[in-house]
Coordinates of C-alpha atoms in Angstrom, one line a residue:
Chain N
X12 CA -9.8 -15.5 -13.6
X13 CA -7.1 -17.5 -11.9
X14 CA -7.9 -17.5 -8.5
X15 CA -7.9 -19.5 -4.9
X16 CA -11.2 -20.0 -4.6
X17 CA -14.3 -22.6 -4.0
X18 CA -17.1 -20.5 -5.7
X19 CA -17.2 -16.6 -6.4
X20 CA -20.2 -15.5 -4.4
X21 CA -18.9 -17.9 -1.0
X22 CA -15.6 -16.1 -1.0
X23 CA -16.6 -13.7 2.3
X24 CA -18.1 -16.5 4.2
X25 CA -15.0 -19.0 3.3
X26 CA -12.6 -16.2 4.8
X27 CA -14.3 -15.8 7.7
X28 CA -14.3 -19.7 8.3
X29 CA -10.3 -18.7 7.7
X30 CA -10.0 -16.1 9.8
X31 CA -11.7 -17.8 12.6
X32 CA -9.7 -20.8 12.1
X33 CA -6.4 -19.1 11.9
X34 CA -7.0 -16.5 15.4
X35 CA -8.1 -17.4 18.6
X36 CA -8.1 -14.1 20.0
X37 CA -10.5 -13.3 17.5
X38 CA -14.2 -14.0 17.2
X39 CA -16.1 -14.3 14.0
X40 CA -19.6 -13.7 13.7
X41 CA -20.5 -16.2 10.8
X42 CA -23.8 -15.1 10.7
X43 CA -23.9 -11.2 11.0
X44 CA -20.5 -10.9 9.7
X45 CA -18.0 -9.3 12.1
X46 CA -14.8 -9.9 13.4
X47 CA -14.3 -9.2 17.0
X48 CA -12.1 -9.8 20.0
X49 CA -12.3 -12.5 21.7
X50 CA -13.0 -11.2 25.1
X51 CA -16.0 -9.3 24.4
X52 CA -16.4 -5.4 25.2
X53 CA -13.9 -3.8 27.8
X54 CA -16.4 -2.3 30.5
X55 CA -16.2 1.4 30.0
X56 CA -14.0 1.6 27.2
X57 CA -14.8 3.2 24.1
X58 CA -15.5 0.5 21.7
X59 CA -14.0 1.0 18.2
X60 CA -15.6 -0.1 15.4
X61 CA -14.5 0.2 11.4
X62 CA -15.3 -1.8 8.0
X63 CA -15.6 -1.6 4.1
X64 CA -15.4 -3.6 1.5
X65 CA -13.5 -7.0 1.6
X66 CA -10.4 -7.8 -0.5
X67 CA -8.8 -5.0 1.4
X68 CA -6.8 -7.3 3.7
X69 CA -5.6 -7.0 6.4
X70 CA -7.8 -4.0 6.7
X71 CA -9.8 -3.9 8.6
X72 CA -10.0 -7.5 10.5
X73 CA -6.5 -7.9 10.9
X74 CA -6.2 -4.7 12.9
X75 CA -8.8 -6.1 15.7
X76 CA -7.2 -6.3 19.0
X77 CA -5.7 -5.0 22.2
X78 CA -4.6 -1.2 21.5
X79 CA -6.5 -0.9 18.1
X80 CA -10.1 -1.9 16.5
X81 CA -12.7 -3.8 19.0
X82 CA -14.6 -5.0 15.7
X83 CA -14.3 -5.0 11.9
X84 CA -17.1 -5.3 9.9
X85 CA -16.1 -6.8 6.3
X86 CA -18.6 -6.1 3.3
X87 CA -18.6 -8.1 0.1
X88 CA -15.7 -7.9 -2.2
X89 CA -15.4 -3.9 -2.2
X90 CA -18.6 -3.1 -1.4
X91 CA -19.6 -1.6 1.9
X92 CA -21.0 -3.6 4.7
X93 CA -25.0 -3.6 5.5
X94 CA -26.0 -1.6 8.1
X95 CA -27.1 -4.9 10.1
X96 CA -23.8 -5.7 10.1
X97 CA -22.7 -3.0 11.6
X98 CA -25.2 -2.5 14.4
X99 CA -24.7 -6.0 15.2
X100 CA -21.0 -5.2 15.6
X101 CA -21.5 -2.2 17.5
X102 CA -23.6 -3.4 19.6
X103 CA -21.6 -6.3 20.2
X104 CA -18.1 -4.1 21.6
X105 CA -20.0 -1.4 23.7
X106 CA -18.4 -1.7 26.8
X107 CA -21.7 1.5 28.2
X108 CA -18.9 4.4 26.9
X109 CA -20.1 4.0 23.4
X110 CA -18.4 3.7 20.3
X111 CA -16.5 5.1 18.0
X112 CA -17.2 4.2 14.0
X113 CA -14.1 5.0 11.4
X114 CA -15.5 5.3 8.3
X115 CA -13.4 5.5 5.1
X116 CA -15.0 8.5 2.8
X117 CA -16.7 6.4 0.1
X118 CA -20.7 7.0 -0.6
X119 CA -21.4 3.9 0.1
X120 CA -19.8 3.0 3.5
X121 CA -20.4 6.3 4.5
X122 CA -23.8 6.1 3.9
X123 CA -24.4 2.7 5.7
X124 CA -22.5 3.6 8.9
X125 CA -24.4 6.6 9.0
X126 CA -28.3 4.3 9.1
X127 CA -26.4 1.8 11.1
X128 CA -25.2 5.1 13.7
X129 CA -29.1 5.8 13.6
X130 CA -30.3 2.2 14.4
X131 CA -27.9 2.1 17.3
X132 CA -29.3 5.4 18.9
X133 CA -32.8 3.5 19.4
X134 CA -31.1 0.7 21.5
X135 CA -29.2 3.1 23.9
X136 CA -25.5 3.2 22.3
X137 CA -23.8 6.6 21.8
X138 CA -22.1 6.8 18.5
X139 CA -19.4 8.8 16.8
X140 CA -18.0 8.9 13.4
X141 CA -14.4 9.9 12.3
X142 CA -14.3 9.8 8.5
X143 CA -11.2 9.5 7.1
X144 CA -10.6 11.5 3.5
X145 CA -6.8 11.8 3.2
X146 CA -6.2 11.2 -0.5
X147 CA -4.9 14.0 -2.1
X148 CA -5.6 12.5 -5.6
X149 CA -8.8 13.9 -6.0
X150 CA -9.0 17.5 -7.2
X151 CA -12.1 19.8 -7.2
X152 CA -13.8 18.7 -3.9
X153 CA -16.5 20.9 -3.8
X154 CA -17.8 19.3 -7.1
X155 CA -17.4 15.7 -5.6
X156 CA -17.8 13.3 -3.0
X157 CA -15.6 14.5 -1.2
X158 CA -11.5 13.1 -0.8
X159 CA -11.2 9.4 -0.4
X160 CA -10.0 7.2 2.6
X161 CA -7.0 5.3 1.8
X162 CA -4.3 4.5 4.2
X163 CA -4.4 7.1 6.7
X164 CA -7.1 4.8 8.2
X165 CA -4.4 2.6 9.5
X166 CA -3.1 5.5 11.3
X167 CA -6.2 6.9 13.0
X168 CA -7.2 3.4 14.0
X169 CA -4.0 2.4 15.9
X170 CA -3.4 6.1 17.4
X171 CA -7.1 6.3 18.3
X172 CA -6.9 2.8 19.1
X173 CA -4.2 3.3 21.8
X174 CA -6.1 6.0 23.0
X175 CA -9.2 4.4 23.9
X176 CA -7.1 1.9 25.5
X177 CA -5.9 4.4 27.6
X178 CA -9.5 5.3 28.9
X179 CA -10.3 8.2 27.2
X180 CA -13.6 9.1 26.0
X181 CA -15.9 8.8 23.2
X182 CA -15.8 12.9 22.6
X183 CA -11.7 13.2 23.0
X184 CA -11.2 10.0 20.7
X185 CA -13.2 11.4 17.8
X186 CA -11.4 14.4 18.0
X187 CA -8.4 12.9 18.0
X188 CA -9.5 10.7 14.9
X189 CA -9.8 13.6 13.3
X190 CA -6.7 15.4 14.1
X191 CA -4.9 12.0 12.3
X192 CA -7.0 12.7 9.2
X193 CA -6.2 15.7 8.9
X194 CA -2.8 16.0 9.8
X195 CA -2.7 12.3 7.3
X196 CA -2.6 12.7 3.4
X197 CA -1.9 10.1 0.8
X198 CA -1.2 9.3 -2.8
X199 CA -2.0 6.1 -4.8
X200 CA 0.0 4.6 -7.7
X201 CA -1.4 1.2 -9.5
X202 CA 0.7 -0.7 -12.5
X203 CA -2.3 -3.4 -12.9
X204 CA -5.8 -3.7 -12.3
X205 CA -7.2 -6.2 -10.2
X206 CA -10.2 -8.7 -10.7
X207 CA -13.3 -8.9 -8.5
X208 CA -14.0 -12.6 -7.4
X209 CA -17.9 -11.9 -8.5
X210 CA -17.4 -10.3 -11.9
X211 CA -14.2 -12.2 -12.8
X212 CA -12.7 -9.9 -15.3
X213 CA -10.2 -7.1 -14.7
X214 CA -11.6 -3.6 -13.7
X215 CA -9.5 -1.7 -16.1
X216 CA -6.7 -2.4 -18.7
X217 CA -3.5 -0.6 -18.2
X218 CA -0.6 -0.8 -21.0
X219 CA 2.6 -2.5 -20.5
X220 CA 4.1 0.8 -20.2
X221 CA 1.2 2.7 -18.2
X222 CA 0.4 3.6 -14.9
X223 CA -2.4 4.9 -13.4
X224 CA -2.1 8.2 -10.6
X225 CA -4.0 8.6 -8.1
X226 CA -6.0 5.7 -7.3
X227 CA -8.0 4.5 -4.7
X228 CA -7.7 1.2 -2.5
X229 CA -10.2 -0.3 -5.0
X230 CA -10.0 -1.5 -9.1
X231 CA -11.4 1.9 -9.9
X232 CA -9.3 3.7 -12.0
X233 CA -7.0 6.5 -10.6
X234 CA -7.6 10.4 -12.0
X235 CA -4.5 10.7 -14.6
X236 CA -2.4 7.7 -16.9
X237 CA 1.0 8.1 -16.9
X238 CA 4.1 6.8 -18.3
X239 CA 6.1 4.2 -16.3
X240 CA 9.1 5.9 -15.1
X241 CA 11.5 5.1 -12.5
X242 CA 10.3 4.7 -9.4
X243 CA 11.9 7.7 -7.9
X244 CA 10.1 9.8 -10.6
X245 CA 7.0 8.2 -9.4
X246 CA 7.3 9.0 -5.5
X247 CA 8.4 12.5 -7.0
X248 CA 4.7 12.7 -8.5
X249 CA 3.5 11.2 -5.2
X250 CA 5.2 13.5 -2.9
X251 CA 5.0 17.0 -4.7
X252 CA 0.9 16.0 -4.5
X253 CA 0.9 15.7 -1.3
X254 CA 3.4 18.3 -0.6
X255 CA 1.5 20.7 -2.4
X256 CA -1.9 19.9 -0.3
X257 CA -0.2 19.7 2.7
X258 CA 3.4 21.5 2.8
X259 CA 5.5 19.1 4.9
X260 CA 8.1 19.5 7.7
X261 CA 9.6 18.1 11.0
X262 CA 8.8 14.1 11.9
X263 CA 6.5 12.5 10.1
X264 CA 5.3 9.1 10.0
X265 CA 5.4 7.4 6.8
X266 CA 3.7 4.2 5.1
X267 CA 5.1 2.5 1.9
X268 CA 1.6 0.3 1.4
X269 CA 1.5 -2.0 -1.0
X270 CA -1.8 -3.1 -2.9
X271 CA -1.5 -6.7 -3.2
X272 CA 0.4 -7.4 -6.4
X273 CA 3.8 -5.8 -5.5
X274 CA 6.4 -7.4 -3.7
X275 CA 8.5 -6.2 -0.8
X276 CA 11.4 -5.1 -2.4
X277 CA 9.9 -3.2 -4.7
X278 CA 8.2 -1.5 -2.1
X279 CA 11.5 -0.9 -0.5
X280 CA 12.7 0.6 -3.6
X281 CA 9.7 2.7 -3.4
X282 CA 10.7 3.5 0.6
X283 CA 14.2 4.2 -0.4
X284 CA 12.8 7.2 -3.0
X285 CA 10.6 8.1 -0.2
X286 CA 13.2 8.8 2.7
X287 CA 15.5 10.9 -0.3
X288 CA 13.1 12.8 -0.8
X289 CA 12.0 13.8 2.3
X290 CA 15.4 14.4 3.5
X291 CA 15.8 16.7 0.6
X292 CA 12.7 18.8 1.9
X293 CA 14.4 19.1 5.3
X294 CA 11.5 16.3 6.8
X295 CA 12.7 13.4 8.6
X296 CA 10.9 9.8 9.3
X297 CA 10.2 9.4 12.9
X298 CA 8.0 5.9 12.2
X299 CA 7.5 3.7 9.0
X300 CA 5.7 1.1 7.6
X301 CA 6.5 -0.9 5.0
X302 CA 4.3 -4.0 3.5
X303 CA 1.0 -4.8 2.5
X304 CA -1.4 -2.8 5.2
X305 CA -4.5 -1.9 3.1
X306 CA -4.6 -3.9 -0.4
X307 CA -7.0 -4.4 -3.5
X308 CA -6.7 -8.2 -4.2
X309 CA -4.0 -8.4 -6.5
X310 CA -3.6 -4.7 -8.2
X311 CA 0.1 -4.2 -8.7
X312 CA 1.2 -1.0 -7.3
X313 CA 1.7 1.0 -3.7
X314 CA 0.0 4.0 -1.7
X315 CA 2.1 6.2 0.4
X316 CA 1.0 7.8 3.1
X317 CA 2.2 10.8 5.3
X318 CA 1.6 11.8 8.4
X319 CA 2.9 15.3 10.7
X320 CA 2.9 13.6 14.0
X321 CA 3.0 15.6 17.1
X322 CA 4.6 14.2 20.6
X323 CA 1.4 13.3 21.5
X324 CA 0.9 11.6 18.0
X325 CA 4.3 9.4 18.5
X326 CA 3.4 8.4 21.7
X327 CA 0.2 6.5 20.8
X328 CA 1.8 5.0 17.7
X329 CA 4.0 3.8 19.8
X330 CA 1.9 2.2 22.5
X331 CA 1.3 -1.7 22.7
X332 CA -0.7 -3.3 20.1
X333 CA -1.6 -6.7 19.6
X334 CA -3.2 -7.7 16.2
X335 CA -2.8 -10.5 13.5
X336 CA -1.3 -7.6 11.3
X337 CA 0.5 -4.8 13.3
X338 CA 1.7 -6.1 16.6
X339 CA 4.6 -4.2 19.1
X340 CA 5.4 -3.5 22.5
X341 CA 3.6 -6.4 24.6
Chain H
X28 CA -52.9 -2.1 -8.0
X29 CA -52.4 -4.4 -5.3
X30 CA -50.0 -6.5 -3.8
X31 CA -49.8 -9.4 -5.8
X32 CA -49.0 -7.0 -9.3
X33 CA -46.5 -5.3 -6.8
X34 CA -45.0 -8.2 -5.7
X35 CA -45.4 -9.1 -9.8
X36 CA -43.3 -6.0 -10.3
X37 CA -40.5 -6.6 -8.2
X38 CA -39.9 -10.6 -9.3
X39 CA -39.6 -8.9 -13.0
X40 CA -36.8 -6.5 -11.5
X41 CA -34.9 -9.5 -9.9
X42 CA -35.1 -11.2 -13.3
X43 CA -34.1 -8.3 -15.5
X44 CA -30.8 -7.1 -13.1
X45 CA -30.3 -10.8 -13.0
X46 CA -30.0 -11.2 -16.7
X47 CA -28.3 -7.4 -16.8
X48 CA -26.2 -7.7 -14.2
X49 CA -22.8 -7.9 -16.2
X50 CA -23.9 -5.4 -18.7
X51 CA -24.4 -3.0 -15.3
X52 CA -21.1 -4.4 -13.8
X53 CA -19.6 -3.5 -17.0
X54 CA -20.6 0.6 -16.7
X55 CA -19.4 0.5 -13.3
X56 CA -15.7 -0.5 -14.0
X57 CA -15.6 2.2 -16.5
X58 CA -16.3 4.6 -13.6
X59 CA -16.4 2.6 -10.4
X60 CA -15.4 -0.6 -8.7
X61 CA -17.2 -3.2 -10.8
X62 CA -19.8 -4.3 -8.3
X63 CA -22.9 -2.4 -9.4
X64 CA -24.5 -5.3 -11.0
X65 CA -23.4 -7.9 -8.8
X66 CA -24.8 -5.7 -5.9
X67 CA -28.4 -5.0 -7.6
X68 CA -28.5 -9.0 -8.2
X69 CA -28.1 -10.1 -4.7
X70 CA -30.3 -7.5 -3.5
X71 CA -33.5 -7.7 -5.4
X72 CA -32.7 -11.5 -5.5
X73 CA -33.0 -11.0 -1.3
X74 CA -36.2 -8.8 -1.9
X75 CA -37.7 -11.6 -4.1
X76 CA -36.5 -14.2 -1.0
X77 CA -38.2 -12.3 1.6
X78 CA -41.4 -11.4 -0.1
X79 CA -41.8 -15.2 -0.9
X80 CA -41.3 -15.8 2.5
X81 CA -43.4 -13.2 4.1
X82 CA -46.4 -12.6 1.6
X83 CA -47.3 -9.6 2.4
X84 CA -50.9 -8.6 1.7
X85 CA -50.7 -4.9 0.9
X86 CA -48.7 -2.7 -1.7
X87 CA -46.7 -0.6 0.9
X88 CA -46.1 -4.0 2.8
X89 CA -44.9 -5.0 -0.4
X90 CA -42.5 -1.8 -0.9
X91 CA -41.9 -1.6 2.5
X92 CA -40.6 -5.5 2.3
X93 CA -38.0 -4.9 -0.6
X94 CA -36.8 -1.5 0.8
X95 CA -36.0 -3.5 4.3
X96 CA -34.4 -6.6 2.0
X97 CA -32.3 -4.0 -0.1
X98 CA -30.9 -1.9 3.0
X99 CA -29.6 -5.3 4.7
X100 CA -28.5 -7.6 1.6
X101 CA -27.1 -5.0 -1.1
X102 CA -24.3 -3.0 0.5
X103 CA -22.6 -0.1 -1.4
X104 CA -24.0 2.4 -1.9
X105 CA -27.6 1.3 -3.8
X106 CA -28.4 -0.8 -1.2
X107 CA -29.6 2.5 1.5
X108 CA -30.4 5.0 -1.5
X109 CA -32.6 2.1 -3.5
X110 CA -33.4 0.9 -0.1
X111 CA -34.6 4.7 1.5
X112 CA -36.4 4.9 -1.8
X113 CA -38.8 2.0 -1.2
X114 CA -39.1 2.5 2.3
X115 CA -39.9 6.0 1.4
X116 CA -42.9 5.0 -1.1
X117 CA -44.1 2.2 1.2
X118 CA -44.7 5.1 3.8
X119 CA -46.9 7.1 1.6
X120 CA -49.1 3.9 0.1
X121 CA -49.6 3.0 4.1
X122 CA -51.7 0.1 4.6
X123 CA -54.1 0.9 1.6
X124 CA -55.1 -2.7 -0.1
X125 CA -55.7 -1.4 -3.4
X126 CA -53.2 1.7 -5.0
X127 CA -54.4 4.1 -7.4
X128 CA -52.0 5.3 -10.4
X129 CA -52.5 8.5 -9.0
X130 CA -51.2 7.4 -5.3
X131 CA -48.5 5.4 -7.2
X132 CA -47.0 8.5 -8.7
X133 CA -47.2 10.0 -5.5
X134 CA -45.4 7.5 -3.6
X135 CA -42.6 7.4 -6.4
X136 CA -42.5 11.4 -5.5
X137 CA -41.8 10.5 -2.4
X138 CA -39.1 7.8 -3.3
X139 CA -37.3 10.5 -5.0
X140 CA -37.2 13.0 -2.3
X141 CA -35.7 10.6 -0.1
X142 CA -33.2 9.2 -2.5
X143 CA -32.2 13.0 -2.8
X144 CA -32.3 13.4 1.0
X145 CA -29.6 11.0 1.8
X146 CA -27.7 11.2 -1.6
X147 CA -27.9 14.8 -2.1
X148 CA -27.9 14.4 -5.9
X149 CA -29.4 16.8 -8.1
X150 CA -30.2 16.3 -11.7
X151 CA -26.8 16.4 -13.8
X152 CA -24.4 15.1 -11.1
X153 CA -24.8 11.5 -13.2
X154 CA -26.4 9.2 -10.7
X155 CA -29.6 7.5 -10.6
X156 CA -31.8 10.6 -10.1
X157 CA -31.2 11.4 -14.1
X158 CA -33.1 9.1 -14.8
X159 CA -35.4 8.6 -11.7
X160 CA -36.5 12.2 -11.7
X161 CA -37.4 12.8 -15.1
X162 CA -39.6 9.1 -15.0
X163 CA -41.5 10.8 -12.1
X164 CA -42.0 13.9 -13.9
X165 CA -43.5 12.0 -17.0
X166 CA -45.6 9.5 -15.3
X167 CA -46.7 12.4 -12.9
X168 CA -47.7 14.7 -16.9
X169 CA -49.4 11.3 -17.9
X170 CA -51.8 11.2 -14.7
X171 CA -52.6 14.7 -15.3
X172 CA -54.1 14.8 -18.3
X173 CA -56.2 11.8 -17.7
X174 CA -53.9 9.1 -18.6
X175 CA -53.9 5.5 -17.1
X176 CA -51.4 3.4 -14.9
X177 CA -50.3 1.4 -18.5
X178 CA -49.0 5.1 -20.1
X179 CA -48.1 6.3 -17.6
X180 CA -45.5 3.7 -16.7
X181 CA -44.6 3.4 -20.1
X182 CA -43.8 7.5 -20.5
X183 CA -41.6 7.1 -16.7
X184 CA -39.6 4.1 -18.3
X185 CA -38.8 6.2 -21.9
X186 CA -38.1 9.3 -20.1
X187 CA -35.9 7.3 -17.3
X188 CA -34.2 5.8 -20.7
X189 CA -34.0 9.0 -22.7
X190 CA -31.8 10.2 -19.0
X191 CA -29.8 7.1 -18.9
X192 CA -28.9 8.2 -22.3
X193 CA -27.6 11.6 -21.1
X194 CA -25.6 10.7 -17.9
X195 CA -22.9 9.2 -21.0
X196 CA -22.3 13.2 -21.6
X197 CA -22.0 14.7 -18.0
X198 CA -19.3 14.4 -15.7
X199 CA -20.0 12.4 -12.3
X200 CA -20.1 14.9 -8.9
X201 CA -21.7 12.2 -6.5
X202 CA -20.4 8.2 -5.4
X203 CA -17.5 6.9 -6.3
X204 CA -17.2 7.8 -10.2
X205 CA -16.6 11.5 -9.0
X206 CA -13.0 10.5 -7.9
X207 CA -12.6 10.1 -12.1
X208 CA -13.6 13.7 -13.1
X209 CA -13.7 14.3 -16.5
X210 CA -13.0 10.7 -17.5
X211 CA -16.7 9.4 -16.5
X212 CA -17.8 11.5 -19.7
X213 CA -18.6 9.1 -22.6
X214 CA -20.3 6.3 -20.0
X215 CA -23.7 5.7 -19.0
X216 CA -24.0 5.8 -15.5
X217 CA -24.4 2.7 -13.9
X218 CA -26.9 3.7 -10.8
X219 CA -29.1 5.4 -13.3
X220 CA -29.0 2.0 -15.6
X221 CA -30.5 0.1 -12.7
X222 CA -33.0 2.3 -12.3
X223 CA -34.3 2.5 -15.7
X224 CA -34.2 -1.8 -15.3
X225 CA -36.5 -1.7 -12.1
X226 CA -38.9 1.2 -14.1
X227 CA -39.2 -1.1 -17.5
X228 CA -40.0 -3.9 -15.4
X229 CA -42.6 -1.9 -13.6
X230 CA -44.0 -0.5 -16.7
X231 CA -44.3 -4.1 -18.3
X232 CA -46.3 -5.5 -15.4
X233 CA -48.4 -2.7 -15.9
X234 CA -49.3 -3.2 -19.4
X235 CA -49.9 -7.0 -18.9
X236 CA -52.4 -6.3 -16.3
X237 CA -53.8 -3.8 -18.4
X238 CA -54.0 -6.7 -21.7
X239 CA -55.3 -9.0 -18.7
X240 CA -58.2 -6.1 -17.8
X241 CA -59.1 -5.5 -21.4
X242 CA -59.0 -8.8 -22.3
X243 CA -61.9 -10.1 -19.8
X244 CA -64.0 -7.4 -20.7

């Protein structure tokens, strides 16, 4: 394991010290482990709170700010925060209109939002959940856990993000959470594996000529191995999935998201094969991302997310937003 | 049973994830994210921390300690299930000083049912309860017909092992692994690994204390 590090099991606490260091509009809870703004809790607005596993970066701490998250709560190197950690942090933004946890669908974040929703009840906050489940990668859902939450999480935290900023309330922001999930779907495509600080060793071999379908934001593998092709061929794969789950049509917005290990152009490459082949299904890019949103350490590879947006939809993503990551219109 | 052969118990799980820890790291990156045994280390290590620290007298202070230590240290998604589970048999032991084998099958009943509670995992969706259900089943037969503490913790950890041993044929439906489908077959399941750990180590307390009984008679 070639990595930037001081020691394997200090690598949270040594980003946090970074974090804290390298944003002043942010505050960093050494000790219970958030990341929140500055400022403190906005008196009657909805406080947003997400999290997951580290070594997802920027996601989530580098989307705290004005017009997105109030507080991010980082776990360990792709595990899940501690419910302490996330009570402390919703606590901490709840400006009395309560808050609003989004909650990538994985067991185990799921499961400790869902304790830490129930410890907040007994000291007087109101809490919602959106979860967001927009991979189309996994088949057979009624057998499983349920889809996973990949990128669309970006998108329901800045457009529910703007939202809240805008005053509205706890009820009408989870519901509009979860009219970005599910109007959101995404597909996964890694060319490497990636190596957990802790464990130091790759979590999966992939050939010179292999790649894996369908993965997640984490070293697990995806559902299928495939061939390396071209990279149009590969967005073909991508798109028909998510096509197929969720036919397309009119504006959409669209992220290219890379994972960590794959640079820019490539990911315009990528973006390139994306726009053809929308345009061939008569669907047209309102908004785009391109660049490293929600990563896994150093996995080679990119996620592509797509979502129908509405007027309504557009006019949020368009809002202000003020972040170390995503930052427009102020 | 009290709480220092509790407290015996739960030092010999910290030492045996410790010294597994990579072997369990190594079945979850065949179906998960790698973590697994990472996880379980920092969190029993945390459990041993606390109960150091706050010596508790009783079993169910004991259980109740680690459950607590496990829900804030571990994360993923052991932490609350292995957590819940503690917590759960901590409940049903209450403030009892000394713990029968009998009341010690009954709290690890109830550790089950609330794994199961917030998991929702049945038997064959390869997760922990394959190898946790059948060990209560076992120790539970073993009580029944008259057995003591020593067998019966012995018969939970070879039944837990005997359904580690089959979670390698069935296909995961819960956590993370079920994202994999078909491609978990072949593997043990990590979750259900850690579990038979924690029962061997239990089961070998239990049979020193029961060398330890015999032996000053």
């Amino acid at each position: 394991m070639k990595k930037l590090i001081n020691s394997p099991d200090e690598v949270l606490a040594d980003a946090l010290v970074g974090v804290a260091a390298a944003h002043p509009s942010l505050t960093v809870n050494a000790s219970d482990r958030y990341i929140a703004r500055a400022g403190g809790p906005t008196p009657g607005k909805v406080g947003l709170v997400s999290g997951g596993g580290s070594g997802h970066e920027p996601l989530h701490g580098g989307f705290v700010g004005h017009g997105m998250l109030d507080a991010a709560c980082p776990g360990e190197v792709f595990t899940s925060p501690v419910p302490d950690q996330i009570l402390a942090a919703t606590r901490a933004v709840d400006g009395g209109a309560g808050v609003l946890h989004i909650v990538k669908n994985y067991t185990g974040d799921v499961l400790n939002f869902q304790m830490a929703a129930d410890l907040a009840a007994d000291y007087g906050v109101r809490v919602e959940g959106v979860v967001v489940n927009d991979d189309v990668a996994v088949e057979n859902s009624t057998w499983t856990a349920g889809r996973r939450g990949t990128g669309a999480t970006v998108f329901v935290e800045k457009i529910v993000g703007a939202a809240a900023e805008l005053g509205a309330d706890l009820g009408t922001l989870a519901a509009l959470g979860r009219e970005v999930n599910d109007r959101s779907r995404s597909f996964g495509v890694a060319l490497t594996s990636c190596t957990v600080p802790a464990s130091g060793k790759p979590g999966f071999e992939l050939g010179e000529d292999e790649v894996e379908l369908g993965v997640g934001i984490h070293g697990e593998p995806g559902r299928a191995r495939g061939r390396l092709t071209s990279a149009r061929e590969i967005v073909g794969v991508a798109l028909d999935a998510i096509h197929a789950d969720m036919p397309l049509s009119g504006g959409v917005l669209v992220m290219v998201n890379g994972l960590g290990g794959t640079p820019l152009i490539e990911l315009y490459v990528v973006y390139a094969a994306v726009a053809e082949w929308l345009a061939g299904h008569g669907v047209w890019i309102t908004r785009n991302l391109v660049g490293n949103y929600v990563t896994s350490l150093e996995m080679a590879g990119c996620t592509i997310t797509v979502c129908r947006l509405t007027p309504q939809l557009t006019h949020l993503w368009d809002a202000p937003v003020v972040t170390p990551a995503l930052r427009w219109g102020r | 049973m009290d709480a220092s052969m509790f407290r015996a118990w739960i030092h010999e799980a910290a030492r045996s994830v410790t010294e597994n820890a990579d072997h369990l790291t190594r079945l979850d990156s065949a179906v998960g994210d790698a973590d697994h045994g990472i996880n379980m280390r920092r969190g029993l290590q945390a459990a041993v921390a606390m109960l150091d620290e706050t010596n508790p007298s009783t079993p169910g202070g004991v259980l109740a300690t680690v459950g607590r230590a496990l829900i804030s240290k571990t994360g993923g998604a052991s932490g609350p299930l292995y957590g819940t589970g503690f917590r759960q048999a901590a409940r049903t032991l209450g403030q009892e000083p000394d713990v029968s084998a009998a009341q010690l099958g009954a709290a690890l009943a109830a550790a089950v049912a609330g794994i199961q509670r917030i998991g929702a995992a049945l038997e064959g969706d390869k997760t922990m309860i394959d190898a946790l259900s059948p060990a209560v089943t076992a120790y539970q037969a073993v009580i029944d017909t008259g057995g003591d503490l020593a067998g019966a913790t012995r018969a939970a950890y070879d039944a837990a092992a005997r359904g580690l041993k089959q979670t390698a044929d069935m296909q995961a439906r819960k956590g993370r692994a079920s994202y994999l489908g078909a491609r978990t077959i072949g593997h043990e399941d990590p979750g259900a690994a850690s579990t038979v750990l924690i029962l061997s180590a239990l089961a070998t307390v239990c049979s020193a204390g029961e060398r330890r009984t015999k032996g000053h008679q």
